GROMACS .gro file of C-alpha atoms in nm:
model
  348
    1MET     CA    1  21.509  20.103   1.451
    2ARG     CA    2  21.910  20.223   1.411
    3TRP     CA    3  21.951  20.459   1.745
    4ASP     CA    4  22.295  20.354   1.839
    5ASN     CA    5  22.375  20.515   1.485
    6LEU     CA    6  22.262  20.805   1.515
    7THR     CA    7  22.433  21.108   1.583
    8ASP     CA    8  22.392  21.489   1.521
    9THR     CA    9  22.704  21.616   1.423
   10ALA     CA   10  22.950  21.505   1.141
   11ARG     CA   11  23.097  21.236   1.294
   12ASP     CA   12  23.051  20.877   1.297
   13ASP     CA   13  23.168  20.742   1.632
   14ALA     CA   14  22.981  20.896   1.858
   15ALA     CA   15  22.622  20.758   1.918
   16LEU     CA   16  22.362  21.051   2.003
   17PHE     CA   17  22.177  20.768   2.213
   18GLY     CA   18  22.092  20.417   2.300
   19ALA     CA   19  21.865  20.181   2.205
   20ASP     CA   20  21.784  20.142   2.602
   21ALA     CA   21  21.686  20.515   2.637
   22VAL     CA   22  21.398  20.544   2.382
   23THR     CA   23  21.058  20.576   2.516
   24THR     CA   24  20.756  20.549   2.228
   25ARG     CA   25  20.416  20.694   2.308
   26THR     CA   26  20.127  20.788   2.148
   27PHE     CA   27  19.842  21.053   2.283
   28ASP     CA   28  19.490  20.965   2.187
   29THR     CA   29  19.396  21.354   2.155
   30PRO     CA   30  19.287  21.527   1.858
   31GLU     CA   31  19.557  21.758   1.806
   32PHE     CA   32  19.819  21.446   1.843
   33ARG     CA   33  19.614  21.204   1.661
   34GLY     CA   34  19.792  20.936   1.441
   35ILE     CA   35  20.145  21.109   1.560
   36THR     CA   36  20.388  20.846   1.736
   37PHE     CA   37  20.666  21.033   1.976
   38HIS     CA   38  20.966  20.893   2.074
   39GLU     CA   39  21.133  21.014   2.391
   40ILE     CA   40  21.478  21.006   2.465
   41ARG     CA   41  21.825  21.136   2.703
   42ALA     CA   42  22.015  21.275   2.440
   43ARG     CA   43  22.402  21.269   2.493
   44SER     CA   44  22.458  21.573   2.319
   45ILE     CA   45  22.220  21.935   2.214
   46VAL     CA   46  22.479  22.162   2.082
   47ASN     CA   47  22.579  22.028   1.726
   48ARG     CA   48  22.834  22.183   1.529
   49VAL     CA   49  22.738  22.279   1.168
   50PRO     CA   50  22.943  22.099   0.860
   51GLY     CA   51  23.179  22.299   0.743
   52ALA     CA   52  23.085  22.273   0.400
   53SER     CA   53  22.727  22.373   0.475
   54ARG     CA   54  22.585  22.709   0.330
   55MET     CA   55  22.439  22.797   0.659
   56PRO     CA   56  22.574  23.103   0.831
   57PHE     CA   57  22.602  22.987   1.156
   58GLU     CA   58  22.830  22.689   1.311
   59TRP     CA   59  22.600  22.589   1.606
   60THR     CA   60  22.272  22.448   1.623
   61VAL     CA   61  22.060  22.326   1.889
   62ASN     CA   62  21.761  22.057   1.763
   63PRO     CA   63  21.508  21.940   2.049
   64TYR     CA   64  21.320  21.686   1.805
   65ARG     CA   65  21.351  21.490   1.487
   66GLY     CA   66  21.074  21.501   1.276
   67CYS     CA   67  20.768  21.758   1.232
   68SER     CA   68  20.443  21.722   1.229
   69HIS     CA   69  20.440  22.070   1.018
   70ALA     CA   70  20.427  21.794   0.728
   71CYS     CA   71  20.578  22.041   0.480
   72VAL     CA   72  20.633  21.861   0.140
   73TYR     CA   73  20.919  22.008   0.059
   74CYS     CA   74  21.097  22.012   0.389
   75PHE     CA   75  21.449  21.962   0.316
   76ALA     CA   76  21.525  21.782   0.684
   77ARG     CA   77  21.343  21.491   0.549
   78LYS     CA   78  21.672  21.290   0.477
   79THR     CA   79  21.765  21.309   0.886
   80HIS     CA   80  21.498  21.009   0.911
   81SER     CA   81  21.626  20.773   0.706
   82TYR     CA   82  21.930  20.774   0.919
   83LEU     CA   83  21.716  20.617   1.201
   84ASP     CA   84  21.489  20.401   0.970
   85LEU     CA   85  21.271  20.561   0.980
   86ASP     CA   86  21.045  20.694   0.650
   87THR     CA   87  21.108  20.985   0.486
   88GLY     CA   88  20.744  21.112   0.387
   89LEU     CA   89  20.464  21.017   0.627
   90GLY     CA   90  20.691  20.873   0.908
   91PHE     CA   91  20.863  21.211   0.903
   92ASP     CA   92  20.552  21.400   0.961
   93SER     CA   93  20.386  21.134   1.242
   94GLN     CA   94  20.727  21.001   1.371
   95ILE     CA   95  20.873  21.274   1.594
   96VAL     CA   96  21.152  21.212   1.834
   97VAL     CA   97  21.169  21.457   2.160
   98LYS     CA   98  21.512  21.486   2.315
   99VAL     CA   99  21.369  21.517   2.651
  100ASN     CA  100  21.668  21.624   2.831
  101ALA     CA  101  21.762  21.852   2.613
  102PRO     CA  102  21.736  22.160   2.856
  103GLU     CA  103  21.962  22.043   3.102
  104LEU     CA  104  22.222  21.922   2.883
  105LEU     CA  105  22.175  22.261   2.720
  106ARG     CA  106  22.271  22.402   3.080
  107HIS     CA  107  22.542  22.196   3.151
  108GLN     CA  108  22.747  22.249   2.774
  109LEU     CA  109  22.721  22.653   2.840
  110ALA     CA  110  22.869  22.640   3.187
  111SER     CA  111  23.144  22.425   3.014
  112ARG     CA  112  23.512  22.517   2.993
  113ARG     CA  113  23.533  22.475   2.671
  114TRP     CA  114  23.210  22.622   2.534
  115HIS     CA  115  23.297  23.014   2.404
  116GLY     CA  116  22.946  23.186   2.411
  117GLU     CA  117  22.912  23.116   2.017
  118HIS     CA  118  22.597  23.215   1.876
  119ILE     CA  119  22.334  22.891   1.852
  120ALA     CA  120  22.051  22.867   1.562
  121MET     CA  121  21.772  22.670   1.665
  122GLY     CA  122  21.442  22.592   1.385
  123THR     CA  123  21.732  22.547   1.157
  124ASN     CA  124  21.640  22.192   1.106
  125VAL     CA  125  21.257  22.121   1.216
  126ASP     CA  126  21.080  22.340   1.381
  127CYS     CA  127  21.114  22.387   1.757
  128TYR     CA  128  20.823  22.528   1.784
  129GLN     CA  129  20.558  22.244   1.645
  130ARG     CA  130  20.256  22.117   1.804
  131ALA     CA  131  20.457  21.835   2.049
  132GLU     CA  132  20.571  22.154   2.213
  133GLY     CA  133  20.308  22.268   2.331
  134ARG     CA  134  20.293  21.899   2.549
  135TYR     CA  135  20.677  21.860   2.638
  136ARG     CA  136  20.752  22.204   2.634
  137LEU     CA  137  21.168  22.208   2.607
  138MET     CA  138  21.189  22.555   2.486
  139PRO     CA  139  21.113  22.763   2.759
  140GLY     CA  140  21.423  22.512   2.919
  141ILE     CA  141  21.574  22.591   2.638
  142ILE     CA  142  21.516  22.973   2.635
  143ALA     CA  143  21.637  23.029   3.006
  144ALA     CA  144  21.945  22.865   2.977
  145LEU     CA  145  22.068  23.043   2.684
  146ARG     CA  146  21.971  23.375   2.879
  147ASP     CA  147  22.136  23.242   3.229
  148HIS     CA  148  22.472  23.237   3.018
  149ALA     CA  149  22.332  23.557   2.839
  150ASN     CA  150  22.485  23.300   2.494
  151PRO     CA  151  22.374  23.477   2.153
  152PHE     CA  152  22.122  23.295   2.001
  153SER     CA  153  21.815  23.271   1.720
  154ILE     CA  154  21.470  23.064   1.629
  155LEU     CA  155  21.321  23.040   1.314
  156THR     CA  156  20.943  22.886   1.317
  157LYS     CA  157  20.648  22.845   1.159
  158GLY     CA  158  20.439  22.807   1.480
  159THR     CA  159  20.284  23.047   1.645
  160LEU     CA  160  20.338  22.918   2.004
  161ILE     CA  161  20.683  23.093   2.023
  162LEU     CA  162  20.425  23.314   2.143
  163ARG     CA  163  20.443  23.120   2.479
  164ASP     CA  164  20.762  23.237   2.534
  165LEU     CA  165  20.762  23.612   2.500
  166ASP     CA  166  20.836  23.685   2.843
  167LEU     CA  167  21.121  23.454   2.844
  168LEU     CA  168  21.277  23.610   2.492
  169ARG     CA  169  21.230  23.988   2.625
  170GLN     CA  170  21.439  23.876   2.926
  171ALA     CA  171  21.726  23.733   2.706
  172ALA     CA  172  21.680  23.996   2.501
  173ALA     CA  173  21.790  24.269   2.770
  174VAL     CA  174  22.135  24.069   2.784
  175THR     CA  175  22.227  23.922   2.445
  176GLU     CA  176  22.167  23.954   2.077
  177VAL     CA  177  21.865  23.735   1.994
  178GLY     CA  178  21.710  23.728   1.620
  179ILE     CA  179  21.386  23.557   1.549
  180SER     CA  180  21.263  23.513   1.214
  181VAL     CA  181  20.933  23.372   1.099
  182SER     CA  182  20.883  23.169   0.840
  183VAL     CA  183  20.645  23.288   0.531
  184GLY     CA  184  20.691  23.189   0.191
  185PHE     CA  185  20.399  23.272   0.028
  186THR     CA  186  20.039  23.456   0.139
  187ASP     CA  187  19.852  23.207  -0.116
  188THR     CA  188  19.540  23.008   0.111
  189ALA     CA  189  19.507  22.748  -0.132
  190LEU     CA  190  19.893  22.641  -0.193
  191TRP     CA  191  19.923  22.650   0.183
  192ARG     CA  192  19.703  22.425   0.274
  193THR     CA  193  19.818  22.154   0.027
  194VAL     CA  194  20.219  22.197   0.052
  195GLU     CA  195  20.220  22.275   0.426
  196PRO     CA  196  19.909  22.065   0.587
  197GLY     CA  197  20.018  22.100   0.984
  198THR     CA  198  20.161  22.464   1.001
  199PRO     CA  199  19.931  22.773   1.118
  200SER     CA  200  19.797  22.955   0.875
  201PRO     CA  201  20.050  23.238   0.722
  202GLU     CA  202  19.828  23.522   0.794
  203ARG     CA  203  19.832  23.364   1.193
  204ARG     CA  204  20.214  23.388   1.134
  205LEU     CA  205  20.258  23.710   1.017
  206ASP     CA  206  20.033  23.818   1.369
  207VAL     CA  207  20.349  23.613   1.547
  208VAL     CA  208  20.591  23.876   1.357
  209ARG     CA  209  20.350  24.154   1.423
  210THR     CA  210  20.316  24.025   1.812
  211LEU     CA  211  20.673  24.037   1.885
  212THR     CA  212  20.751  24.363   1.711
  213GLU     CA  213  20.486  24.532   1.916
  214HIS     CA  214  20.668  24.416   2.194
  215GLY     CA  215  21.006  24.522   2.143
  216ILE     CA  216  21.169  24.178   2.006
  217GLY     CA  217  21.235  24.284   1.579
  218CYS     CA  218  21.115  24.003   1.351
  219GLY     CA  219  21.225  23.924   1.030
  220VAL     CA  220  21.075  23.732   0.767
  221LEU     CA  221  21.241  23.393   0.585
  222MET     CA  222  21.021  23.432   0.270
  223ALA     CA  223  21.126  23.065   0.239
  224PRO     CA  224  21.007  22.857  -0.013
  225VAL     CA  225  20.923  23.063  -0.279
  226ILE     CA  226  20.775  22.765  -0.505
  227PRO     CA  227  20.878  22.781  -0.888
  228PHE     CA  228  20.539  22.814  -1.102
  229LEU     CA  229  20.338  22.795  -0.774
  230GLY     CA  230  20.409  23.081  -0.573
  231ASP     CA  231  20.640  23.304  -0.758
  232SER     CA  232  20.430  23.498  -1.033
  233PRO     CA  233  20.470  23.843  -0.997
  234ASP     CA  234  20.088  23.907  -0.810
  235GLN     CA  235  20.187  23.646  -0.555
  236LEU     CA  236  20.501  23.824  -0.479
  237ARG     CA  237  20.377  24.108  -0.413
  238ALA     CA  238  20.095  24.017  -0.250
  239THR     CA  239  20.310  23.830   0.041
  240VAL     CA  240  20.592  24.133   0.027
  241ARG     CA  241  20.309  24.372   0.112
  242ALA     CA  242  20.157  24.155   0.354
  243ILE     CA  243  20.473  24.050   0.566
  244ALA     CA  244  20.564  24.475   0.530
  245ALA     CA  245  20.203  24.519   0.714
  246SER     CA  246  20.270  24.290   0.995
  247GLY     CA  247  20.617  24.524   1.074
  248ALA     CA  248  20.873  24.291   0.988
  249THR     CA  249  21.246  24.425   1.047
  250SER     CA  250  21.341  24.252   0.706
  251VAL     CA  251  21.241  23.964   0.411
  252THR     CA  252  21.486  23.711   0.284
  253PRO     CA  253  21.386  23.559  -0.012
  254LEU     CA  254  21.477  23.177  -0.041
  255VAL     CA  255  21.423  22.959  -0.331
  256LEU     CA  256  21.303  22.594  -0.307
  257HIS     CA  257  21.564  22.388  -0.304
  258LEU     CA  258  21.499  22.008  -0.336
  259ARG     CA  259  21.796  21.794  -0.164
  260PRO     CA  260  21.730  21.372  -0.161
  261GLY     CA  261  21.446  21.288   0.074
  262ALA     CA  262  21.227  21.583   0.034
  263ARG     CA  263  21.298  21.544  -0.335
  264GLU     CA  264  21.117  21.231  -0.405
  265TRP     CA  265  20.804  21.323  -0.189
  266PHE     CA  266  20.794  21.655  -0.311
  267MET     CA  267  20.813  21.540  -0.687
  268ALA     CA  268  20.552  21.232  -0.549
  269TRP     CA  269  20.338  21.533  -0.433
  270LEU     CA  270  20.373  21.767  -0.732
  271ALA     CA  271  20.289  21.422  -1.013
  272GLU     CA  272  19.974  21.417  -0.792
  273HIS     CA  273  19.864  21.781  -0.747
  274HIS     CA  274  19.966  21.951  -1.057
  275PRO     CA  275  20.140  21.676  -1.338
  276TYR     CA  276  20.192  21.931  -1.590
  277LEU     CA  277  20.436  22.121  -1.375
  278VAL     CA  278  20.654  21.762  -1.364
  279ARG     CA  279  20.870  21.804  -1.682
  280ARG     CA  280  20.920  22.203  -1.620
  281TYR     CA  281  21.095  22.118  -1.245
  282GLU     CA  282  21.299  21.804  -1.407
  283ARG     CA  283  21.436  22.040  -1.631
  284LEU     CA  284  21.469  22.332  -1.348
  285TYR     CA  285  21.597  22.111  -1.091
  286ALA     CA  286  21.822  21.872  -1.322
  287GLU     CA  287  22.129  22.034  -1.229
  288GLY     CA  288  22.051  21.926  -0.902
  289ALA     CA  289  21.926  22.019  -0.548
  290TYR     CA  290  21.935  22.412  -0.575
  291ALA     CA  291  21.726  22.611  -0.875
  292PRO     CA  292  21.980  22.780  -1.160
  293LYS     CA  293  22.124  23.096  -1.028
  294TRP     CA  294  21.986  23.302  -1.319
  295TYR     CA  295  21.615  23.189  -1.156
  296GLN     CA  296  21.749  23.250  -0.769
  297ARG     CA  297  21.842  23.625  -0.855
  298ARG     CA  298  21.575  23.706  -1.059
  299ILE     CA  299  21.368  23.595  -0.740
  300THR     CA  300  21.560  23.800  -0.490
  301ARG     CA  301  21.604  24.083  -0.729
  302HIS     CA  302  21.219  24.121  -0.749
  303VAL     CA  303  21.163  24.057  -0.360
  304HIS     CA  304  21.432  24.340  -0.287
  305GLU     CA  305  21.211  24.552  -0.481
  306LEU     CA  306  20.864  24.515  -0.352
  307ALA     CA  307  21.053  24.573  -0.023
  308GLN     CA  308  21.205  24.810  -0.094
  309GLU     CA  309  20.893  24.948  -0.214
  310PHE     CA  310  20.660  24.895   0.083
  311GLY     CA  311  20.929  25.031   0.320
  312ILE     CA  312  21.164  24.710   0.437
  313GLY     CA  313  21.477  24.614   0.334
  314PRO     CA  314  21.686  24.275   0.290
  315TRP     CA  315  21.918  24.173   0.614
  316GLN     CA  316  22.234  24.302   0.650
  317PRO     CA  317  22.528  24.155   0.785
  318GLY     CA  318  22.658  24.296   1.120
  319ALA     CA  319  22.281  24.400   1.142
  320ALA     CA  320  22.195  24.215   1.481
  321ARG     CA  321  22.190  24.510   1.767
  322GLN     CA  322  22.269  24.364   2.158
  323LEU     CA  323  22.048  24.567   2.397
  324PRO     CA  324  22.244  24.758   2.665
  325PRO     CA  325  22.210  24.607   2.995
  326PRO     CA  326  21.934  24.655   3.236
  327ARG     CA  327  21.943  25.010   3.419
  328ALA     CA  328  22.045  24.978   3.798
  329GLY     CA  329  21.758  24.855   4.007
  330GLU     CA  330  21.518  24.740   3.673
  331ARG     CA  331  21.442  24.420   3.570
  332PRO     CA  332  21.535  24.241   3.223
  333THR     CA  333  21.136  24.237   3.145
  334GLU     CA  334  21.108  24.615   3.207
  335GLN     CA  335  21.405  24.762   3.066
  336ALA     CA  336  21.327  24.485   2.708
  337ALA     CA  337  20.962  24.613   2.738
  338ALA     CA  338  21.072  25.041   2.737
  339THR     CA  339  21.280  24.912   2.430
  340THR     CA  340  21.093  25.111   2.140
  341GLU     CA  341  21.382  24.990   1.846
  342PRO     CA  342  21.335  24.637   1.753
  343THR     CA  343  21.579  24.374   1.765
  344GLN     CA  344  21.746  24.269   1.417
  345LEU     CA  345  21.728  23.910   1.268
  346THR     CA  346  22.032  23.727   1.307
  347LEU     CA  347  21.927  23.423   1.165
  348LEU     CA  348  21.994  23.437   0.796
   0.00000   0.00000   0.00000
């Protein structure tokens, strides 16, 4: 494996870690059977997003590479090829764990060169995938961000985020915190085939409901909307209705995109499960990784109309709210719990 060549930034001259820093483990337990973990001590954990990216943030933290959620469409699959790892089953079962992520982040946040910019998490692979249940990296990461009052956001499909509810409330008391849960559809049959390692959409919406009930506003990234499989008017209506019922502060639709690495894996899955759709996909994605603008606009308009009908609205720039500092003699957790107005989504 080309461990020495791996870098989390756009630069090619700074290796993330050396081969002598890798420890490979397997665990013979039901939840981790078939998964191999490569434990590494990273050299850097705060990563700058390339300038050409469409992402609305500049800095990310990714404590894991690879993801046992096994979403067939995951755009991050290509990153496994940088390690000479397979972007198909290897991406789902060969998980790189940056075991020193919390201490490294705390050190970088304390640096004079760091100016407290927003940090996004869960934007490459899910930081609350199954591995997090064993390695418990996120509590240390959130605590470091809380202690430095550094704004951050988390995008996840994992229910494990509720384990860190108290830490999230403490952080929300001192800085801007945005939480978003990804739910692209509520169709159970579709979920079981395209997102086999994830909690069900219903359980993810329970996460939204719980966070909101505890004073942490949570938006839903309705992603991906999958053409010809999850985009019918009835499917979109059912999904937006369920999102609204969960108490989500916002809903933001995102149509499936198929970047190299993900495209090959998804199209192979499509040929096996829905062969009649292969030619339609080839035509729809003939110009590249993204569906045509007319299709994206149609889906976005429809979802926003449904959101208005069900009483939620799309996210608006500048809507993030920083909670006031705790009152004298009040602990951050008490102040956050007493807040009834939710914190608006800041990630997407």
